[in-house]
XYZ file of C-alpha atoms in Angstrom:
668
model
C -193.414 148.997 25.383
C -195.883 147.457 22.943
C -199.679 147.637 24.205
C -201.981 145.149 23.549
C -205.960 146.684 23.057
C -208.580 144.090 23.166
C -211.277 145.595 20.950
C -213.274 142.104 20.479
C -213.973 139.610 23.202
C -216.360 136.728 23.964
C -216.427 133.957 26.564
C -213.896 131.687 24.569
C -211.628 133.656 22.519
C -209.943 137.382 22.076
C -209.347 139.477 19.046
C -206.683 141.924 19.613
C -205.646 145.144 17.677
C -202.918 147.470 17.812
C -199.138 146.657 17.474
C -200.481 143.211 17.048
C -203.414 141.407 15.890
C -204.977 138.435 17.730
C -207.183 136.397 15.697
C -209.726 133.927 16.982
C -209.281 130.523 15.370
C -210.716 128.084 17.843
C -212.418 128.475 21.249
C -208.908 127.849 22.649
C -206.676 128.979 20.043
C -205.107 132.515 19.561
C -203.076 133.827 16.538
C -200.960 137.192 16.865
C -199.692 138.466 13.399
C -198.334 142.244 12.763
C -200.917 142.800 9.727
C -204.381 142.368 10.124
C -204.951 141.906 6.462
C -202.674 138.925 6.167
C -204.567 136.749 8.714
C -207.043 134.324 6.695
C -210.052 132.896 8.511
C -209.004 129.299 9.352
C -211.648 126.641 9.594
C -213.659 126.245 12.887
C -213.008 123.512 15.139
C -215.533 121.242 17.245
C -214.794 123.705 20.677
C -215.565 127.003 18.415
C -218.850 125.823 16.862
C -220.924 126.677 19.760
C -219.364 129.533 20.854
C -219.409 131.154 17.217
C -223.282 130.706 17.059
C -223.968 132.066 20.885
C -221.713 135.273 20.189
C -222.276 136.204 16.708
C -224.718 138.972 17.857
C -221.852 140.072 20.464
C -219.261 140.292 17.526
C -221.317 142.430 15.557
C -221.418 144.954 18.356
C -217.637 145.175 18.558
C -215.620 148.630 18.540
C -215.956 150.203 15.153
C -212.396 151.778 16.014
C -210.932 148.322 15.238
C -211.309 145.907 12.216
C -212.304 142.298 13.727
C -211.543 139.317 11.360
C -214.399 137.211 10.094
C -216.398 134.982 12.703
C -218.257 132.252 11.035
C -221.806 132.265 12.461
C -222.893 128.536 12.140
C -221.523 125.209 12.042
C -220.807 125.447 8.126
C -217.879 127.456 6.831
C -219.973 130.535 5.489
C -219.434 134.308 4.962
C -220.439 136.310 8.183
C -223.593 138.707 7.720
C -223.527 141.267 10.573
C -227.112 142.188 9.613
C -228.306 138.601 9.387
C -228.660 135.840 12.195
C -227.424 132.369 11.253
C -230.406 130.506 9.312
C -229.221 127.410 11.373
C -228.790 128.249 15.087
C -227.682 125.616 17.487
C -229.816 124.158 20.073
C -228.772 124.063 23.771
C -229.230 120.608 25.286
C -227.474 120.666 28.620
C -224.231 120.536 30.550
C -222.040 117.506 30.864
C -219.091 116.898 33.258
C -215.734 115.034 32.314
C -212.749 114.957 34.451
C -213.788 117.746 36.521
C -214.522 119.979 33.527
C -218.007 121.087 32.456
C -219.015 121.775 28.750
C -222.402 122.881 27.603
C -223.759 120.726 24.914
C -225.325 122.326 21.844
C -227.036 120.101 19.062
C -226.605 120.737 15.369
C -229.262 120.313 12.813
C -227.631 117.358 11.349
C -227.969 115.768 14.741
C -224.320 115.890 16.102
C -223.143 117.260 19.233
C -221.022 120.328 20.110
C -219.354 121.347 23.303
C -218.503 124.577 24.945
C -216.388 124.919 27.870
C -218.387 126.068 30.887
C -215.971 127.991 33.436
C -216.411 130.470 36.308
C -216.565 133.920 35.523
C -213.505 134.757 37.215
C -211.312 132.846 34.726
C -213.420 134.052 31.681
C -211.059 136.268 29.207
C -211.357 139.892 30.498
C -213.497 142.457 29.586
C -213.586 144.563 26.445
C -211.171 147.265 26.698
C -208.518 145.802 28.906
C -204.918 146.634 27.737
C -201.970 144.348 28.016
C -198.481 145.242 28.007
C -196.725 141.939 27.698
C -197.394 139.147 25.740
C -196.775 136.595 28.702
C -199.844 138.260 30.466
C -201.847 136.734 27.823
C -200.351 133.601 27.897
C -201.175 133.165 31.572
C -204.446 134.563 31.243
C -205.438 132.155 28.526
C -203.715 129.287 30.136
C -205.794 129.858 33.148
C -208.857 129.557 31.220
C -207.670 126.517 29.495
C -206.857 124.596 32.803
C -210.665 125.277 33.920
C -211.941 124.365 30.676
C -210.617 121.011 30.631
C -207.727 121.364 27.778
C -203.938 122.245 27.618
C -202.587 125.008 25.358
C -199.347 124.875 23.284
C -197.266 128.070 22.079
C -195.597 128.732 18.945
C -194.137 131.233 16.531
C -194.080 131.502 12.985
C -191.080 133.287 11.046
C -191.037 134.680 7.472
C -187.325 134.903 8.034
C -184.834 133.469 10.461
C -184.744 136.863 12.387
C -188.298 138.025 11.940
C -191.393 136.778 13.645
C -194.427 137.163 11.729
C -197.217 135.823 14.318
C -197.120 133.750 17.397
C -200.337 131.612 18.215
C -201.672 129.842 21.033
C -203.729 126.791 20.003
C -205.653 123.799 21.864
C -203.538 120.470 22.527
C -205.999 118.791 20.320
C -205.796 121.341 17.241
C -205.622 119.317 13.878
C -205.962 116.289 15.306
C -208.493 113.442 13.962
C -211.999 113.783 14.706
C -212.889 110.203 15.823
C -209.203 108.977 16.809
C -210.014 105.545 15.306
C -207.540 103.177 13.811
C -208.232 101.756 10.382
C -206.870 98.281 9.668
C -207.490 96.628 6.340
C -206.486 92.929 5.636
C -204.384 92.500 2.544
C -203.076 89.802 0.329
C -202.100 89.079 -3.282
C -204.377 87.734 -6.064
C -203.181 85.580 -9.014
C -202.300 88.815 -11.035
C -199.593 89.678 -8.245
C -201.893 92.738 -7.088
C -202.874 93.614 -3.596
C -206.487 92.769 -2.974
C -208.388 93.884 0.211
C -210.215 90.802 2.114
C -211.813 93.075 4.589
C -211.133 96.034 7.030
C -211.842 97.417 10.509
C -212.153 100.203 12.712
C -210.832 100.245 16.353
C -210.705 102.744 19.001
C -207.298 102.031 20.128
C -204.161 99.363 19.801
C -204.696 97.089 22.533
C -204.575 93.379 22.419
C -208.343 93.452 23.410
C -209.062 95.383 19.977
C -206.987 93.581 17.846
C -208.142 90.023 19.175
C -211.949 91.437 18.690
C -210.970 92.506 14.901
C -209.260 89.028 14.305
C -212.160 87.002 15.762
C -214.646 89.090 13.618
C -212.251 88.389 10.439
C -212.250 84.656 11.116
C -216.029 84.524 10.921
C -215.977 85.926 7.590
C -212.993 83.988 6.545
C -213.184 80.754 8.433
C -209.957 79.169 6.784
C -206.766 80.769 8.938
C -204.112 81.891 6.981
C -200.643 80.176 6.428
C -198.650 83.244 7.232
C -199.604 86.621 9.073
C -197.298 89.745 8.040
C -197.264 92.269 10.559
C -195.013 95.334 11.912
C -193.459 94.806 15.447
C -196.713 95.920 17.267
C -196.583 93.595 20.590
C -200.197 93.961 20.864
C -200.873 92.638 17.425
C -198.297 89.808 18.096
C -200.268 88.681 21.218
C -203.544 89.224 19.182
C -202.273 87.006 16.358
C -200.990 84.075 18.590
C -204.441 83.844 20.215
C -206.665 83.903 17.231
C -204.464 82.157 14.631
C -202.291 79.556 16.965
C -201.332 77.452 13.768
C -200.129 80.312 11.713
C -196.907 81.511 11.321
C -196.417 85.323 12.323
C -193.735 87.055 10.427
C -192.273 90.602 11.196
C -191.901 93.147 8.442
C -188.076 92.878 7.317
C -188.300 96.645 5.844
C -189.194 97.999 9.180
C -186.249 96.294 10.768
C -183.614 97.048 8.505
C -184.917 100.721 8.193
C -183.683 101.123 11.979
C -180.077 99.783 11.057
C -178.497 103.201 10.137
C -179.462 104.781 13.283
C -178.662 101.884 15.441
C -175.112 101.394 14.158
C -172.676 104.093 15.145
C -169.528 104.813 13.303
C -168.198 106.778 10.455
C -169.993 106.810 7.155
C -167.617 104.122 5.788
C -167.454 101.704 8.499
C -171.387 102.423 8.507
C -172.230 101.446 4.782
C -169.674 98.556 5.052
C -171.454 96.599 7.903
C -174.928 97.861 6.952
C -174.318 96.104 3.157
C -172.809 92.951 4.844
C -175.895 92.759 7.034
C -178.372 93.274 4.353
C -176.256 90.705 2.074
C -176.556 88.311 5.069
C -180.319 88.395 6.034
C -181.819 88.735 2.606
C -180.232 85.655 1.244
C -183.146 83.067 0.772
C -181.005 80.326 -0.374
C -179.062 79.873 3.002
C -180.498 77.201 5.867
C -180.519 77.953 9.552
C -177.304 76.838 10.327
C -175.419 78.890 7.860
C -177.154 81.978 8.774
C -176.313 81.641 12.463
C -172.611 80.870 11.613
C -172.042 83.693 9.263
C -174.215 85.923 11.518
C -171.770 85.328 14.547
C -168.768 85.713 11.921
C -169.784 88.970 10.850
C -170.409 90.193 14.563
C -167.023 88.974 15.593
C -165.185 90.737 12.360
C -166.902 94.435 12.829
C -166.915 93.905 17.039
C -170.741 94.076 17.460
C -170.769 91.246 19.789
C -171.742 93.355 22.601
C -174.636 95.267 20.346
C -177.638 95.380 22.318
C -179.914 95.977 19.424
C -178.616 93.665 17.083
C -178.688 90.894 20.059
C -182.188 91.666 20.361
C -182.920 91.180 16.933
C -180.660 88.088 16.535
C -182.821 87.060 19.310
C -186.241 87.071 17.238
C -184.665 85.871 14.340
C -186.996 83.189 13.679
C -189.551 85.843 13.312
C -188.115 87.950 10.346
C -185.080 86.307 8.583
C -186.267 84.372 5.530
C -184.518 81.306 6.001
C -186.586 80.242 8.945
C -189.819 80.501 6.961
C -188.231 78.279 3.964
C -190.411 75.581 4.663
C -193.681 77.517 4.271
C -195.520 77.551 1.009
C -195.365 81.018 -0.596
C -193.169 82.147 2.204
C -191.370 84.712 0.007
C -194.614 85.979 -1.729
C -194.301 88.808 0.905
C -191.550 89.753 2.908
C -192.389 93.228 3.740
C -195.451 95.317 4.311
C -194.460 97.596 1.384
C -197.154 96.008 -1.018
C -199.603 96.685 1.825
C -198.380 100.222 2.091
C -199.048 100.908 -1.396
C -202.555 99.262 -0.985
C -203.335 101.464 2.202
C -202.258 104.657 -0.023
C -205.184 103.861 -2.273
C -207.541 104.647 0.480
C -205.771 108.106 1.514
C -206.640 109.669 -2.081
C -210.209 110.286 -1.252
C -210.427 110.588 2.284
C -208.649 112.315 5.307
C -208.424 112.423 8.904
C -211.146 114.650 9.546
C -213.877 113.084 7.551
C -217.028 111.861 9.108
C -217.661 108.117 9.214
C -220.228 108.514 6.467
C -217.614 110.186 4.378
C -214.939 107.790 5.151
C -217.178 104.519 4.376
C -218.152 106.389 0.905
C -214.430 106.786 0.360
C -213.613 103.234 1.211
C -216.209 102.228 -1.085
C -215.224 104.322 -3.679
C -211.575 102.543 -3.422
C -212.708 98.981 -2.940
C -214.601 99.731 -6.356
C -211.366 100.835 -8.066
C -209.755 97.660 -7.056
C -212.306 95.431 -8.424
C -212.460 97.546 -11.744
C -208.647 97.256 -12.172
C -208.980 93.556 -11.468
C -211.830 93.151 -14.152
C -209.647 94.918 -16.501
C -206.632 92.769 -15.979
C -208.942 89.714 -16.454
C -210.336 91.227 -19.803
C -207.012 91.722 -21.183
C -205.769 88.411 -20.056
C -208.786 86.967 -22.012
C -208.252 88.676 -25.004
C -204.738 88.934 -25.659
C -201.643 86.519 -26.049
C -198.188 87.306 -24.470
C -194.902 87.249 -26.632
C -192.800 84.019 -26.698
C -189.105 84.481 -26.683
C -188.148 81.130 -27.194
C -189.587 78.148 -29.444
C -189.913 75.900 -26.677
C -193.519 74.055 -26.372
C -193.202 74.322 -22.588
C -193.216 78.010 -22.709
C -196.385 78.024 -24.877
C -197.887 75.877 -22.615
C -196.978 78.023 -19.474
C -198.769 80.985 -21.323
C -201.824 79.164 -21.485
C -202.020 78.032 -17.802
C -200.616 81.222 -15.981
C -201.544 84.824 -15.668
C -199.681 87.398 -17.513
C -197.792 88.606 -14.485
C -196.943 85.068 -13.490
C -195.935 84.367 -16.988
C -193.596 87.002 -17.307
C -191.676 85.493 -14.188
C -191.770 81.895 -15.506
C -190.747 82.863 -19.134
C -187.488 84.563 -17.177
C -186.701 81.446 -15.586
C -187.097 79.208 -18.759
C -184.957 81.626 -20.860
C -182.161 81.929 -18.098
C -182.521 78.088 -17.670
C -181.258 77.824 -21.651
C -178.864 80.678 -21.508
C -177.209 81.370 -17.987
C -177.199 77.500 -16.875
C -175.115 74.639 -17.459
C -175.767 70.937 -16.290
C -173.178 68.163 -15.947
C -173.657 64.135 -16.667
C -176.142 62.951 -14.439
C -175.750 60.304 -11.703
C -178.319 57.846 -12.005
C -179.239 56.253 -8.640
C -181.884 53.675 -9.136
C -184.724 55.387 -11.025
C -183.537 58.989 -10.157
C -181.314 61.401 -12.029
C -178.935 63.628 -10.186
C -177.944 66.848 -11.937
C -175.574 69.589 -10.882
C -176.675 72.778 -12.543
C -174.133 75.481 -12.288
C -175.645 79.290 -12.452
C -174.090 82.154 -14.279
C -174.798 85.963 -13.972
C -175.335 88.180 -16.843
C -171.459 88.435 -17.463
C -171.387 84.496 -17.808
C -169.392 84.294 -14.579
C -170.442 81.088 -12.385
C -172.080 82.291 -9.118
C -173.516 78.835 -7.617
C -174.392 75.439 -8.018
C -177.682 73.658 -7.222
C -178.464 69.985 -7.251
C -181.581 68.976 -9.125
C -183.236 65.243 -8.936
C -185.395 64.055 -11.828
C -187.563 60.749 -11.248
C -187.908 58.808 -14.219
C -190.966 57.300 -12.970
C -193.550 60.057 -12.437
C -191.281 62.928 -13.630
C -191.191 64.391 -10.079
C -188.487 67.205 -9.910
C -186.707 68.776 -6.751
C -184.368 71.373 -6.625
C -182.284 72.776 -3.775
C -182.914 76.274 -4.379
C -186.600 75.337 -3.347
C -188.079 78.212 -5.478
C -191.320 76.120 -6.216
C -191.982 76.119 -2.209
C -190.992 79.724 -1.660
C -193.113 81.375 -4.592
C -195.221 78.673 -6.264
C -193.440 78.247 -9.594
C -190.534 76.065 -11.359
C -186.905 77.547 -11.320
C -184.545 77.916 -14.002
C -182.439 74.872 -12.880
C -185.330 72.790 -13.207
C -186.121 74.147 -16.848
C -182.680 73.604 -17.594
C -182.760 69.815 -17.188
C -186.302 69.718 -18.667
C -184.680 70.293 -22.238
C -182.686 67.221 -22.362
C -185.440 65.134 -20.575
C -187.720 65.862 -23.257
C -190.586 67.613 -20.701
C -192.674 69.768 -22.881
C -195.178 70.786 -20.498
C -195.343 71.803 -17.012
C -196.507 68.728 -14.743
C -200.078 69.549 -13.007
C -198.101 68.964 -9.579
C -196.198 72.132 -10.196
C -199.028 74.241 -10.854
C -200.355 76.001 -8.300
C -204.073 77.010 -8.658
C -203.413 80.332 -7.376
C -201.616 81.304 -10.162
C -203.746 79.835 -13.000
C -206.024 81.836 -15.365
C -209.073 80.306 -14.042
C -208.127 80.357 -10.469
C -211.292 82.641 -9.882
C -214.540 81.721 -11.607
C -215.734 84.370 -13.982
C -218.788 84.596 -12.699
C -217.310 86.487 -9.638
C -216.852 89.453 -11.933
C -220.380 89.246 -13.149
C -222.179 92.066 -12.444
C -225.149 90.551 -10.936
C -222.430 89.413 -8.048
C -220.731 92.875 -7.256
C -223.464 93.797 -4.625
C -224.927 90.750 -3.621
C -224.397 86.686 -4.382
C -227.218 84.357 -5.294
C -226.555 80.965 -3.528
C -229.386 79.111 -5.306
C -228.777 75.684 -6.282
C -229.920 76.451 -9.838
C -228.038 79.865 -10.104
C -224.647 78.191 -9.203
C -225.588 75.442 -11.879
C -226.266 77.947 -14.440
C -223.145 80.158 -13.767
C -220.934 77.012 -13.823
C -222.192 76.030 -17.129
C -221.762 79.468 -18.563
C -217.996 79.599 -16.958
C -217.440 76.360 -18.714
C -218.540 77.514 -22.414
C -216.543 80.814 -22.095
C -213.603 78.928 -20.839
C -213.702 76.184 -23.807
C -214.451 79.175 -26.552
C -211.464 81.269 -24.830
C -209.091 78.123 -25.301
C -209.987 77.516 -28.661
C -210.078 81.338 -29.773
C -207.089 80.757 -32.379
C -208.512 77.334 -33.785
C -211.278 78.092 -36.201
C -211.684 74.358 -36.767
C -212.272 73.323 -33.101
C -214.373 76.630 -32.569
C -216.654 75.324 -35.453
C -216.674 71.678 -34.159
C -217.620 73.166 -30.604
C -220.272 75.311 -32.260
C -221.770 72.029 -33.924
C -221.856 70.397 -30.595
C -223.565 73.079 -28.754
C -226.147 73.485 -31.424
C -227.026 69.894 -31.548
C -227.251 69.939 -27.566
C -229.514 72.808 -27.751
C -231.884 70.666 -30.344
C -231.944 67.912 -27.854
C -232.717 70.157 -24.814
C -235.598 72.048 -26.676
C -236.985 68.748 -27.684
C -236.861 67.114 -24.397
C -237.992 70.263 -22.306
C -241.248 72.083 -23.163
C -241.249 75.451 -23.298
C -242.960 76.997 -20.143
C -244.414 80.259 -20.263
C -245.029 80.840 -16.822
C -241.341 81.143 -16.137
C -241.327 84.083 -18.536
C -243.873 86.222 -17.230
C -242.998 89.803 -16.104
C -243.670 89.429 -12.503
C -241.488 86.272 -12.328
C -238.772 87.572 -14.316
C -238.665 90.636 -12.174
C -238.530 88.326 -9.070
C -235.748 86.149 -10.374
C -233.339 89.302 -11.144
C -234.443 90.804 -7.869
C -234.185 87.637 -5.864
C -237.328 88.225 -3.674
C -240.208 85.856 -3.594
C -242.960 86.593 -6.102
C -246.103 87.860 -4.230
C -249.664 87.830 -5.319
C -251.478 90.459 -7.225
C -251.390 94.057 -5.903
C -252.873 97.281 -6.693
C -250.794 100.069 -7.539
C -251.974 103.605 -6.628
C -250.228 106.253 -8.778
C -249.774 109.544 -7.221
C -249.291 112.786 -8.769
C -245.571 113.625 -8.516
C -244.892 117.041 -7.201
C -241.732 118.937 -8.285
C -240.641 122.517 -7.940
C -242.636 124.835 -10.514
C -245.107 122.168 -11.587
C -248.216 124.375 -10.485
C -249.617 121.680 -8.334
C -250.561 122.104 -4.694
C -251.703 118.770 -2.817
C -253.822 121.292 -0.476
C -255.929 122.660 -3.448
C -258.910 120.579 -4.902
C -258.751 122.047 -8.170
C -255.137 121.941 -9.749
C -254.655 123.263 -13.368
C -251.415 121.276 -13.617
C -249.910 124.006 -15.507
C -246.292 125.339 -14.305
C -245.792 128.484 -12.776
C -245.097 131.474 -14.944
C -242.608 134.141 -13.412
C -243.126 138.060 -13.954
C -240.370 138.487 -16.555
C -242.625 135.694 -18.642
C -245.590 137.433 -17.764
C -244.222 140.928 -19.207
C -243.316 139.177 -22.474
C -246.460 137.594 -22.953
C -248.287 140.842 -22.471
C -246.258 142.621 -25.455
C -246.679 139.806 -27.590
C -250.659 140.148 -27.087
C -250.498 144.037 -27.547
C -251.853 144.596 -23.962
C -249.140 146.871 -23.622
C -247.124 148.739 -26.189
C -243.574 149.166 -26.301
C -241.513 152.016 -24.563
C -238.871 153.456 -26.859
C -235.680 154.111 -24.370
C -234.842 157.085 -26.477
C -237.835 159.642 -26.501
C -239.718 157.417 -23.695
C -242.879 157.073 -26.049
C -245.020 153.864 -26.236
C -245.706 152.193 -29.789
C -242.091 151.702 -30.917
C -238.594 151.016 -29.935
C -235.093 152.930 -29.917
C -234.139 151.669 -33.246
C -237.532 152.643 -35.086
C -237.540 155.852 -33.251
C -238.409 158.937 -35.492
C -235.919 161.177 -33.643
C -233.520 158.605 -33.971
C -233.839 158.286 -37.981
C -233.774 161.920 -38.316
C -230.586 162.494 -36.239
C -229.201 160.029 -38.546
C -230.341 161.479 -41.674
C -229.034 164.996 -40.627
C -225.492 163.524 -40.070
C -225.266 161.759 -43.054
C -226.315 165.255 -45.000
C -223.724 167.105 -43.218
C -220.762 164.685 -44.277
C -222.191 165.018 -47.888
């Protein structure tokens, strides 16, 4: 029978040597391993910090017959020194009670609190020298202690091979969990480059309706205009909060989260399962059908595969107006985001520089870093857009017009529609009803096989166009079917009514990316007008960048305007004073004259002591430098390392020179 000899013990943990070694990793955590050298000292948790500091002296007095693993004596992860006490000891504050369990409270040098369980002596771990003959006795002993200390324990094993247990462990149920247990909730949207942008973020303590309502109401204070559509997962508390705070907004559930559950909900062989999944996917992701068509095809599909009594599918069908795309076809930009996948990719950005064990300060610094990276990427996209021109695939003037108004990311999508309108669509002879022409456009796939037909109406009076595919309403740009009829109708530019501001190159003013607006915003009237003038001039110059003649004319106009302004408005030296310029840059009111007292800067090694009246101001000289200076001044002669005589060194020593000459003579 194996024995467990306790060679080190404190009020909160055990270290056992013998056939097994039990290493302290937490005030409520134990590890048992066969090899004491294989146990690495893990990081300390909150419960063990107070214990480590309070018992460091006790650990150094443990039995010399056994090797005790390393114990960290302070709140930082440092090497243990048995001869020195911690430089930053914990300060005892008092005792707090929570749910019948008492804890001793300690204060760390940085101001945070650490807690150490305070239990009766009869429930403390046994004294040094206690021998256990069974592992279960250790488990029972530590479980009794944990119940009195206010936490529960978990048992586990680690196997290096299926049949060999490398070590066993007991740890606290809170081990490895986040420090604050707070939920990070970002608000994410899509910008004019089709990239995710963070509008704001919040931290809540729990996922209840009250917490979400507070978060959304706080968001509304910053963004008064309510959103048209809110996309979330199937959280019931979040849905209730959205309906309460945004009663006029449409709430949509993430399709990916719903369809991800489909394989687990539908039972059967793989062939039947795959066939049903494919049929359901093709139905629910179809954005071209209407509500009646969807309901008819859904009922037919359920009858075909004998799924009419399936509880989960019936529940999803009962809330179909919350997640099926055809029920949102009447909303503008309804298909811009159908899943939270884009949000998940944006959330992954916040996980790069942070983890769940960070403090709030560390998290906020990481959040600022992530937002700065997001802004940098957007400025880079803006710079590339303003200083490059996209490649045109056709010679149509409408394509060139689209390249001037849309951002590069959107122009790629519009360019595909224009090209496919020429190559993959055909139209019949239009039917004229009054001033409206009705076209039937046939769409072909990549193998030039007819796929479907759409009706396009073109008004001759104001050149308004509509298509039954409803792409402009769903995403915000014209479809290939409309571009197909624009060619015979001689429409060479996209009408202004079909250009959404959110997709335009200048949807955001350039002053947003100015360095003066990265950390604060100046809302003064003169500042706004000045920025608007700069934006207007920059946009005009950008539009004419490939036209030297027009650029030259614009330059002459600006010079003439400059001459007129300088003649009408005299020079005001008061505005160019140093204090006035600094006040304008810092955006603070200019103050009166003040006296500035310069104090001597005290730095390490400067030789300046504020407590002394007479200070030389010279830097401190170390002992090594002093010795070198004495040798240079001749006060101390050099000491030979060979003969130990002063006045020369080992290279010029006469004995060395004589030995070299004698060795050379022997060789010759």
